[in-house]
Short mmCIF file of C-alpha atoms in Angstrom, two decimals:
data_model
loop_
_atom_site.label_atom_id
_atom_site.label_comp_id
_atom_site.label_asym_id
_atom_site.label_seq_id
_atom_site.Cartn_x
_atom_site.Cartn_y
_atom_site.Cartn_z
CA MET A 252 -1.63 8.80 15.66
CA SER A 253 1.41 8.00 13.54
CA GLN A 254 1.06 7.23 9.87
CA PHE A 255 3.53 5.67 7.46
CA GLY A 256 4.79 6.61 4.03
CA LYS A 257 7.77 6.80 1.68
CA ILE A 258 9.82 9.82 0.77
CA ARG A 259 8.91 11.05 -2.71
CA TRP A 260 11.72 13.60 -2.92
CA TYR A 261 13.93 15.72 -0.69
CA ASN A 262 16.00 18.79 -1.57
CA GLY A 263 18.77 19.26 0.99
CA SER A 264 19.62 22.74 -0.32
CA LYS A 265 16.08 23.98 0.30
CA GLY A 266 15.49 21.79 3.34
CA SER A 267 12.12 20.54 2.14
CA GLY A 268 10.55 17.47 0.61
CA THR A 269 7.38 15.40 0.27
CA ILE A 270 6.18 12.05 1.56
CA ILE A 271 3.62 9.70 -0.04
CA PRO A 272 1.21 8.24 2.55
CA ASP A 273 0.90 4.43 2.49
CA SER A 274 -2.84 4.83 3.01
CA GLY A 275 -3.20 6.94 -0.13
CA GLY A 276 -4.32 10.51 -0.40
CA ASP A 277 -2.40 13.69 -1.05
CA VAL A 278 1.37 13.88 -1.02
CA LEU A 279 2.41 15.79 2.12
CA PRO A 280 5.16 18.39 2.32
CA PHE A 281 7.68 18.49 5.19
CA ARG A 282 10.67 20.59 6.26
CA ARG A 283 14.11 19.64 7.51
CA SER A 284 13.04 20.76 11.00
CA ASP A 285 10.32 18.06 10.93
CA LEU A 286 12.93 15.25 10.75
CA GLN A 287 13.75 13.56 14.06
CA ASP A 288 17.33 12.67 13.12
CA ASN A 289 20.07 14.58 11.32
CA ALA A 290 20.37 12.24 8.33
CA GLU A 291 18.95 13.47 5.05
CA PRO A 292 16.11 11.26 3.80
CA LYS A 293 16.43 9.43 0.51
CA THR A 294 13.78 8.69 -2.09
CA ASP A 295 11.66 5.63 -1.22
CA GLU A 296 12.86 5.46 2.40
CA ARG A 297 10.03 4.57 4.76
CA TYR A 298 9.12 6.98 7.57
CA SER A 299 6.45 7.27 10.21
CA TYR A 300 5.02 10.73 10.73
CA ASP A 301 2.23 12.79 12.24
CA THR A 302 0.23 15.46 10.44
CA SER A 303 -0.50 19.08 11.19
CA ASP A 304 -2.53 21.76 9.46
CA ALA A 305 -0.34 24.30 7.71
CA ILE A 306 -1.30 27.85 6.86
CA GLY A 307 -4.29 27.75 4.54
CA GLY A 308 -5.57 24.47 5.99
CA ARG A 309 -3.36 22.17 3.92
CA LYS A 310 -1.92 19.24 5.86
CA ARG A 311 1.83 18.66 6.20
CA ALA A 312 3.96 15.89 7.69
CA ILE A 313 5.71 16.51 11.02
CA ASN A 314 7.79 14.42 13.46
CA LEU A 315 9.20 12.21 10.71
CA ARG A 316 11.00 9.12 12.05
CA ARG A 317 12.96 6.74 9.82
CA GLN A 318 11.62 3.16 9.95
CA SER A 319 14.09 0.32 10.00
CA GLU A 320 13.73 -2.34 7.35
CA SER A 321 13.42 -4.97 10.06
CA GLN A 322 10.25 -3.44 11.51
CA THR A 323 7.44 -5.92 10.86
CA VAL A 324 3.96 -5.20 9.58
CA GLU A 325 2.64 -6.24 13.02
CA GLN A 326 4.84 -3.65 14.74
CA GLN A 327 3.68 -0.99 12.31
CA ALA A 328 0.01 -1.86 12.93
CA ARG A 329 0.60 -1.75 16.70
CA ALA A 330 2.23 1.68 16.39
CA GLN A 331 -0.71 2.99 14.34
CA ARG A 332 -3.22 1.77 16.93
CA GLY A 333 -1.28 3.51 19.69
#
C-alpha cells in the first residue's frame, strides 16, 4: 500500500535522501535507485512511496513517485486504499 510524504533532503552526489511520512513516524531513507523518474527530488516535494525492510530491520522508502500538485486529497485517499 502506497504512503505519502515530503522530501526532507536529498544529496545528488551521494544518491541518497530521506522522506518524512505524512502519517508521522520515523524519517525514512531512500536511494536514487528507488526513484521512479530521473529528476532529482527537491526539499518539500510530495511523493508517494512503498516501504521495505532494510538490513538490520530498519524500514526504508522504495518506489518513490512524484505527486502532482493537482492531485486531490480524494485521489490520494483512493490510492492509499488500493
